[in-house]
Coordinates of C-alpha atoms in Angstrom, one line a residue:
M13 CA -2.3 10.6 -45.0
T14 CA -6.0 11.3 -45.5
A15 CA -6.3 8.1 -47.5
I16 CA -5.4 6.0 -44.5
V17 CA -7.8 7.8 -42.3
T18 CA -10.6 7.4 -44.8
A19 CA -9.8 3.6 -45.1
L20 CA -9.9 3.1 -41.4
E21 CA -13.0 5.1 -40.8
A22 CA -14.7 3.0 -43.6
G23 CA -13.5 -0.2 -41.8
L24 CA -15.0 0.8 -38.4
P25 CA -17.8 -1.8 -38.6
G26 CA -15.3 -4.5 -39.1
L27 CA -13.1 -3.2 -36.2
L28 CA -16.1 -3.1 -33.9
A29 CA -17.0 -6.7 -34.9
D30 CA -13.4 -7.8 -34.0
I31 CA -13.5 -6.0 -30.7
E32 CA -16.8 -7.7 -29.9
E33 CA -15.4 -11.1 -30.7
L34 CA -12.4 -10.5 -28.4
V35 CA -14.5 -9.1 -25.5
R36 CA -17.0 -12.0 -25.7
T37 CA -14.0 -14.4 -25.4
E38 CA -13.4 -13.8 -21.7
S39 CA -9.8 -14.3 -20.7
P40 CA -8.9 -13.8 -17.0
S41 CA -5.1 -14.1 -16.5
E42 CA -5.3 -17.0 -14.1
D43 CA -7.6 -19.2 -16.3
L44 CA -5.2 -20.8 -18.8
T45 CA -8.0 -22.5 -20.7
A46 CA -9.7 -19.1 -21.3
V47 CA -6.5 -17.3 -22.1
T48 CA -5.6 -20.0 -24.7
E49 CA -9.0 -19.7 -26.3
C50 CA -8.7 -16.0 -26.5
A51 CA -5.2 -16.4 -28.1
R52 CA -6.8 -18.5 -30.8
V53 CA -9.3 -15.7 -31.5
V54 CA -6.5 -13.1 -31.6
A55 CA -4.4 -15.3 -33.9
G56 CA -7.4 -15.7 -36.3
I57 CA -8.0 -11.9 -36.4
G58 CA -4.3 -11.2 -36.9
T59 CA -4.0 -13.8 -39.6
R60 CA -7.0 -12.5 -41.5
L61 CA -5.9 -8.9 -41.4
T62 CA -2.2 -9.3 -42.1
G63 CA -2.2 -12.4 -44.2
A64 CA 0.4 -14.1 -41.9
A65 CA -0.1 -16.6 -39.1
P66 CA 1.6 -16.0 -35.7
E67 CA 4.2 -18.1 -34.0
W68 CA 2.8 -19.6 -30.8
I69 CA 5.2 -19.4 -27.9
D70 CA 4.4 -21.5 -24.9
G71 CA 5.3 -20.2 -21.4
S72 CA 4.4 -22.8 -18.9
G73 CA 1.2 -23.5 -20.7
R74 CA 0.4 -19.9 -21.2
P75 CA 0.6 -18.8 -24.9
A76 CA 2.1 -15.7 -26.4
L77 CA 1.7 -14.8 -30.1
R78 CA 4.5 -13.3 -32.2
W79 CA 4.4 -12.0 -35.8
R80 CA 7.5 -10.9 -37.7
F81 CA 7.4 -9.2 -41.0
G82 CA 10.7 -9.1 -42.8
S83 CA 13.5 -8.6 -40.3
G84 CA 11.1 -7.5 -37.7
D85 CA 13.8 -5.4 -36.1
R86 CA 12.7 -1.8 -36.7
V87 CA 9.5 -1.5 -34.7
L88 CA 7.8 -3.8 -32.1
L89 CA 4.0 -3.5 -31.5
L90 CA 3.3 -4.8 -28.0
G91 CA 0.1 -5.7 -26.1
H92 CA -1.8 -8.3 -24.1
F93 CA -5.1 -10.2 -24.4
D94 CA -5.6 -11.3 -20.8
T95 CA -7.9 -9.3 -18.5
V96 CA -8.7 -8.9 -14.8
W97 CA -12.3 -9.9 -15.3
P98 CA -13.4 -13.5 -14.3
V99 CA -15.3 -15.7 -16.6
G100 CA -19.0 -14.9 -16.3
S101 CA -18.5 -11.1 -16.1
L102 CA -20.3 -10.7 -19.4
A103 CA -23.5 -11.5 -17.6
G104 CA -23.3 -8.3 -15.6
H105 CA -21.3 -6.2 -18.1
P106 CA -22.4 -7.2 -21.6
F107 CA -20.7 -6.1 -24.7
E108 CA -22.7 -3.1 -26.0
V109 CA -22.2 -0.1 -28.4
A110 CA -24.6 2.7 -27.5
G111 CA -24.3 6.5 -27.3
G112 CA -20.9 6.6 -28.9
R113 CA -19.4 4.3 -26.2
L114 CA -18.4 0.6 -26.3
T115 CA -18.6 -1.3 -23.1
G116 CA -17.8 -4.8 -21.9
P117 CA -15.2 -6.5 -19.7
G118 CA -11.7 -5.9 -20.9
C119 CA -12.8 -3.7 -23.8
F120 CA -10.6 -0.7 -22.7
D121 CA -7.8 -2.7 -21.1
M122 CA -7.0 -3.8 -23.7
K123 CA -8.9 -5.8 -26.2
A124 CA -9.9 -2.8 -28.3
G125 CA -6.2 -2.0 -28.6
V126 CA -5.4 -5.5 -29.9
A127 CA -8.0 -5.2 -32.6
Q128 CA -6.8 -1.6 -33.5
L129 CA -3.3 -2.9 -33.9
F130 CA -4.2 -5.4 -36.7
H131 CA -6.5 -2.9 -38.4
A132 CA -3.7 -0.4 -38.4
L133 CA -1.3 -2.9 -40.0
S134 CA -3.9 -3.9 -42.6
A135 CA -4.1 -0.3 -43.8
L136 CA -0.4 -0.4 -44.9
D137 CA 0.6 -1.6 -48.4
E138 CA 3.8 -3.1 -47.0
L139 CA 5.1 -4.5 -43.7
D140 CA 8.8 -4.9 -43.4
G141 CA 10.9 -4.6 -40.2
V142 CA 7.7 -4.9 -38.0
S143 CA 7.2 -7.3 -35.2
V144 CA 4.0 -7.9 -33.1
L145 CA 4.1 -9.5 -29.6
L146 CA 0.9 -10.2 -27.7
T147 CA 1.0 -11.9 -24.3
G148 CA -1.5 -13.5 -21.9
D149 CA -0.1 -12.5 -18.5
E150 CA 0.4 -8.8 -18.4
E151 CA -2.3 -8.3 -15.7
I152 CA -0.4 -10.5 -13.3
G153 CA 3.0 -9.0 -13.9
A154 CA 4.2 -11.0 -17.0
P155 CA 5.8 -13.9 -15.0
T156 CA 6.1 -16.1 -18.1
S157 CA 6.5 -13.5 -20.8
R158 CA 8.9 -11.0 -19.2
A159 CA 12.1 -12.5 -20.7
L160 CA 10.5 -12.8 -24.1
I161 CA 9.3 -9.1 -24.0
E162 CA 12.8 -7.9 -23.0
A163 CA 14.5 -10.0 -25.7
E164 CA 12.1 -8.7 -28.4
A165 CA 12.7 -5.2 -27.2
R166 CA 16.5 -5.5 -27.4
R167 CA 16.4 -6.7 -31.0
T168 CA 14.3 -3.7 -32.2
R169 CA 14.7 0.0 -32.6
A170 CA 11.4 1.2 -31.1
V171 CA 8.4 -0.1 -29.2
L172 CA 4.8 1.0 -29.6
V173 CA 2.6 -0.2 -26.8
L174 CA -1.1 -0.5 -27.5
E175 CA -2.3 0.0 -23.9
A176 CA -5.4 2.2 -23.5
S177 CA -5.4 5.9 -23.0
E178 CA -7.5 8.0 -20.6
G179 CA -8.6 11.2 -22.3
G180 CA -6.5 10.5 -25.4
A181 CA -3.1 11.4 -23.9
L182 CA -0.1 9.1 -24.7
K183 CA 1.8 7.7 -21.8
T184 CA 5.2 9.3 -22.0
E185 CA 6.3 8.3 -18.5
R186 CA 5.3 5.4 -16.2
K187 CA 6.5 4.8 -12.6
G188 CA 8.5 1.8 -11.7
M189 CA 6.9 -0.8 -9.5
S190 CA 8.1 -2.9 -6.5
G191 CA 6.0 -5.2 -4.4
Y192 CA 6.8 -6.7 -1.0
G193 CA 5.3 -9.3 1.3
L194 CA 6.1 -9.1 5.0
T195 CA 5.6 -12.0 7.4
I196 CA 5.9 -11.3 11.1
A197 CA 6.5 -14.0 13.7
G198 CA 5.5 -13.4 17.3
R199 CA 4.5 -15.7 20.2
A200 CA 1.0 -16.7 21.2
A201 CA -0.3 -16.4 24.7
H202 CA -3.7 -16.0 26.5
A203 CA -4.7 -12.4 26.1
G204 CA -6.5 -12.4 29.5
L205 CA -4.4 -14.6 31.8
E206 CA -0.8 -13.9 30.7
P207 CA -0.5 -11.5 27.7
H208 CA 3.0 -10.6 29.0
K209 CA 4.2 -14.0 27.9
G210 CA 3.3 -13.3 24.3
V211 CA 4.9 -11.3 21.5
N212 CA 2.1 -9.5 19.8
A213 CA 2.5 -9.8 16.0
T214 CA -0.3 -7.2 15.5
T215 CA 1.5 -4.6 17.5
E216 CA 4.7 -5.3 15.5
L217 CA 2.6 -5.0 12.3
A218 CA 1.5 -1.6 13.4
H219 CA 5.1 -0.5 14.0
Q220 CA 6.1 -1.8 10.5
V221 CA 3.2 -0.1 8.7
I222 CA 4.4 3.2 10.1
A223 CA 8.0 2.6 9.3
L224 CA 7.2 1.5 5.7
S225 CA 4.9 4.4 5.1
A226 CA 7.8 6.8 6.2
L227 CA 9.9 5.5 3.3
A228 CA 7.7 7.4 0.8
D229 CA 9.1 10.6 -0.7
P230 CA 6.3 12.6 -2.4
A231 CA 8.8 15.2 -3.7
A232 CA 10.6 12.5 -5.6
G233 CA 7.3 10.9 -6.8
T234 CA 7.8 7.8 -4.5
T235 CA 4.8 6.2 -2.9
V236 CA 5.1 3.3 -0.4
T237 CA 1.6 2.0 0.4
P238 CA 0.8 -0.8 2.9
T239 CA -2.2 -2.5 1.4
V240 CA -3.4 -6.0 2.5
A241 CA -2.9 -6.9 6.2
S242 CA -3.9 -9.8 8.4
S243 CA -3.1 -11.1 11.8
G244 CA -4.5 -13.1 14.8
T245 CA -6.7 -16.0 15.3
T246 CA -9.1 -15.3 18.1
R247 CA -10.1 -12.3 20.2
N248 CA -8.5 -13.7 23.4
T249 CA -5.2 -14.9 21.9
V250 CA -2.1 -12.8 21.6
P251 CA -1.4 -13.1 17.8
D252 CA 1.7 -15.0 16.9
A253 CA 1.7 -14.2 13.2
A254 CA 0.9 -11.3 10.9
R255 CA 1.2 -10.6 7.2
L256 CA 1.4 -7.4 5.1
M257 CA 1.6 -6.5 1.4
V258 CA 3.2 -3.3 0.3
D259 CA 3.0 -1.5 -3.1
V260 CA 5.8 0.8 -4.1
R261 CA 5.8 3.2 -7.1
V262 CA 8.9 5.2 -8.1
A263 CA 9.9 7.7 -10.8
T264 CA 13.6 6.7 -11.0
P265 CA 15.8 3.6 -10.6
A266 CA 17.7 5.3 -7.8
E267 CA 14.5 5.7 -5.8
Q268 CA 13.6 2.0 -6.5
D269 CA 17.1 1.0 -5.2
R270 CA 16.8 3.3 -2.1
V271 CA 13.4 1.9 -1.1
D272 CA 14.5 -1.7 -1.6
R273 CA 17.6 -1.2 0.6
A274 CA 15.5 0.6 3.3
V275 CA 12.8 -2.2 3.3
H276 CA 15.4 -4.9 3.8
A277 CA 17.1 -2.8 6.6
L278 CA 14.0 -2.7 8.7
R279 CA 14.2 -4.5 12.1
P280 CA 11.6 -5.6 14.6
V281 CA 10.6 -3.2 17.4
L282 CA 9.4 -5.8 19.9
D283 CA 11.7 -8.2 21.6
G284 CA 11.1 -11.7 20.3
A285 CA 9.5 -10.7 17.0
S286 CA 11.0 -11.5 13.7
L287 CA 10.5 -10.1 10.2
T288 CA 10.7 -11.9 6.8
F289 CA 10.4 -9.9 3.6
S290 CA 9.8 -11.3 0.1
G291 CA 9.5 -9.6 -3.2
G292 CA 11.4 -6.6 -4.5
P293 CA 11.7 -4.4 -7.6
D294 CA 9.4 -5.7 -10.3
R295 CA 9.2 -3.2 -13.2
P296 CA 11.7 -0.4 -13.9
P297 CA 10.4 3.1 -14.6
L298 CA 9.6 4.2 -18.1
P299 CA 11.3 7.6 -18.1
A300 CA 10.5 10.6 -20.3
T301 CA 13.8 10.1 -22.0
A302 CA 12.7 6.7 -23.3
S303 CA 9.6 8.2 -25.0
A304 CA 10.7 11.7 -26.0
A305 CA 11.7 11.1 -29.6
L306 CA 8.8 8.8 -30.4
F307 CA 6.4 11.2 -28.8
E308 CA 7.6 14.1 -30.9
L309 CA 7.2 11.8 -34.0
A310 CA 3.6 10.9 -32.9
R311 CA 2.7 14.5 -32.2
D312 CA 3.8 15.4 -35.8
H313 CA 1.9 12.6 -37.3
Y314 CA -1.2 13.3 -35.3
A315 CA -1.3 16.9 -36.5
E316 CA -0.5 15.8 -40.1
L317 CA -3.5 13.4 -39.9
G318 CA -5.7 16.4 -39.1
F319 CA -6.4 15.4 -35.5
G320 CA -5.0 18.5 -33.8
A321 CA -2.8 18.5 -30.7
L322 CA -1.6 15.4 -29.0
R323 CA -0.9 15.3 -25.3
G324 CA 1.5 13.2 -23.2
V325 CA 1.0 12.3 -19.6
A326 CA 3.0 10.7 -16.8
V327 CA 1.2 7.9 -14.9
G328 CA 1.7 5.8 -11.8
G329 CA 0.5 2.5 -13.3
G330 CA 2.8 0.1 -15.0
S331 CA 2.7 -1.9 -18.2
D332 CA 5.0 -4.1 -20.3
G333 CA 6.3 -0.9 -21.7
N334 CA 8.2 -0.5 -18.5
L335 CA 10.1 -3.7 -19.4
T336 CA 10.9 -2.6 -22.9
A337 CA 12.2 0.8 -21.7
G338 CA 14.2 -1.0 -19.0
A339 CA 15.8 -3.0 -21.8
G340 CA 17.0 0.2 -23.3
T341 CA 14.6 0.5 -26.2
P342 CA 12.8 3.8 -27.0
T343 CA 9.2 3.1 -26.0
L344 CA 5.9 5.0 -26.4
D345 CA 2.8 3.8 -24.6
G346 CA -0.9 4.5 -24.5
L347 CA -1.5 4.1 -28.3
G348 CA -4.6 1.9 -27.9
A349 CA -8.2 2.7 -27.2
V350 CA -9.4 6.1 -25.8
G351 CA -11.8 5.8 -23.0
G352 CA -11.7 5.0 -19.3
G353 CA -12.7 2.8 -16.4
A354 CA -9.9 0.2 -16.6
H355 CA -10.7 -2.7 -14.2
A356 CA -13.9 -1.0 -13.1
D357 CA -17.7 -1.2 -13.7
D358 CA -17.6 1.8 -16.0
E359 CA -14.9 0.4 -18.3
H360 CA -15.6 1.9 -21.8
V361 CA -14.1 2.9 -25.2
I362 CA -15.0 6.0 -27.2
V363 CA -16.0 4.6 -30.6
A364 CA -15.2 7.7 -32.7
E365 CA -11.6 7.5 -31.5
L366 CA -11.0 3.9 -32.7
P367 CA -10.2 4.7 -36.3
R368 CA -8.2 7.8 -35.4
R369 CA -5.9 5.9 -33.1
A370 CA -5.5 3.1 -35.6
A371 CA -4.6 5.7 -38.2
L372 CA -1.9 7.1 -35.8
V373 CA -0.5 3.7 -35.2
A374 CA -0.4 2.9 -39.0
S375 CA 1.3 6.3 -39.6
L376 CA 3.9 5.7 -37.0
V377 CA 4.6 2.1 -38.1
S378 CA 5.0 3.3 -41.7
S379 CA 7.4 6.0 -40.6
L380 CA 9.5 3.7 -38.4
Q381 CA 9.7 1.0 -40.9
G382 CA 10.6 3.5 -43.7
T383 CA 7.6 2.9 -46.0
S384 CA 4.5 4.9 -46.9
P385 CA 0.9 4.4 -45.7
A386 CA -1.5 3.2 -48.4
G387 CA -2.1 6.0 -50.8
S388 CA -0.1 8.6 -48.9
G389 CA 2.7 8.9 -51.5
K390 CA 5.1 9.8 -48.6
V391 CA 8.0 8.0 -47.2
G392 CA 8.8 8.3 -43.5
P393 CA 12.2 8.8 -42.0

């Protein structure tokens, strides 16, 4: 095992160079031209490091990249190359390596993880039974790649997700996500002359915010959070329309179903008002049962590599790992870069952890495909 660590530590300058190229190729999810250009860069890095070119899969003009080595049905490595940062963000958040930290838009979530993935695979003497799937729409909920991700998950035995890790802990549980839009219809009237003739959509909105918030169950890990709201046109007009967005996070499918039923059972409080809901359950939970066996394997490998104890953590945020777990495939998440500040001004990666996490991924892939890391002399289960 030490040979693979030594090799990846020696290759750190090359890994940093690949991360820099990816970060400098800005790729906000909604900009298809930018996402496609980043896909070309990802394809080039992956081809150089694995010796194989990817299959380009078009989803309504949005590319996904897939590699299959041998049968490709033993382990799937999953990630994305789109970010939340608009083109031009480099001007205010330039790529930089200083003081042991790497910074730049999208470095932590999750371009460093994409580069780590390929460097991990390049450290193995053999790839057989391994698939790689990298998509360009994770940050907007995987609208074009969801079916592809689920299909790839169903044909493989295990999924390793290269999403980033805060503090080094692997993500052994993720909450499921639902999202709703509420449109309220009222009736306009003059607010001074005849407000009684109107149906106040803002007042109805207030009632619904309280009713929706009451659907939360903290003891069960369920949050129901009204977020974006709007209503009205002028100060002196009874508003005839209002809109609300609602974010829901749940720990179990049963809670996701309960909240969905309760949302659609809500009725207007004011006479003459009407409610229209859109949306619903988006991503199922990634439960601890889906990650337990893989986490035990990762913890053993981490110790064997000489890195000490490995922690697991349950988080509220979702990833494409929710989809693979929902498809019934064992899934372990958070195997990418160690750092913090996802989607924020202080987004960063801890440089010293890059080869260590790549070594862990290489060791896991080797074990799950049933071959040995380069120079290890050891065959995994």
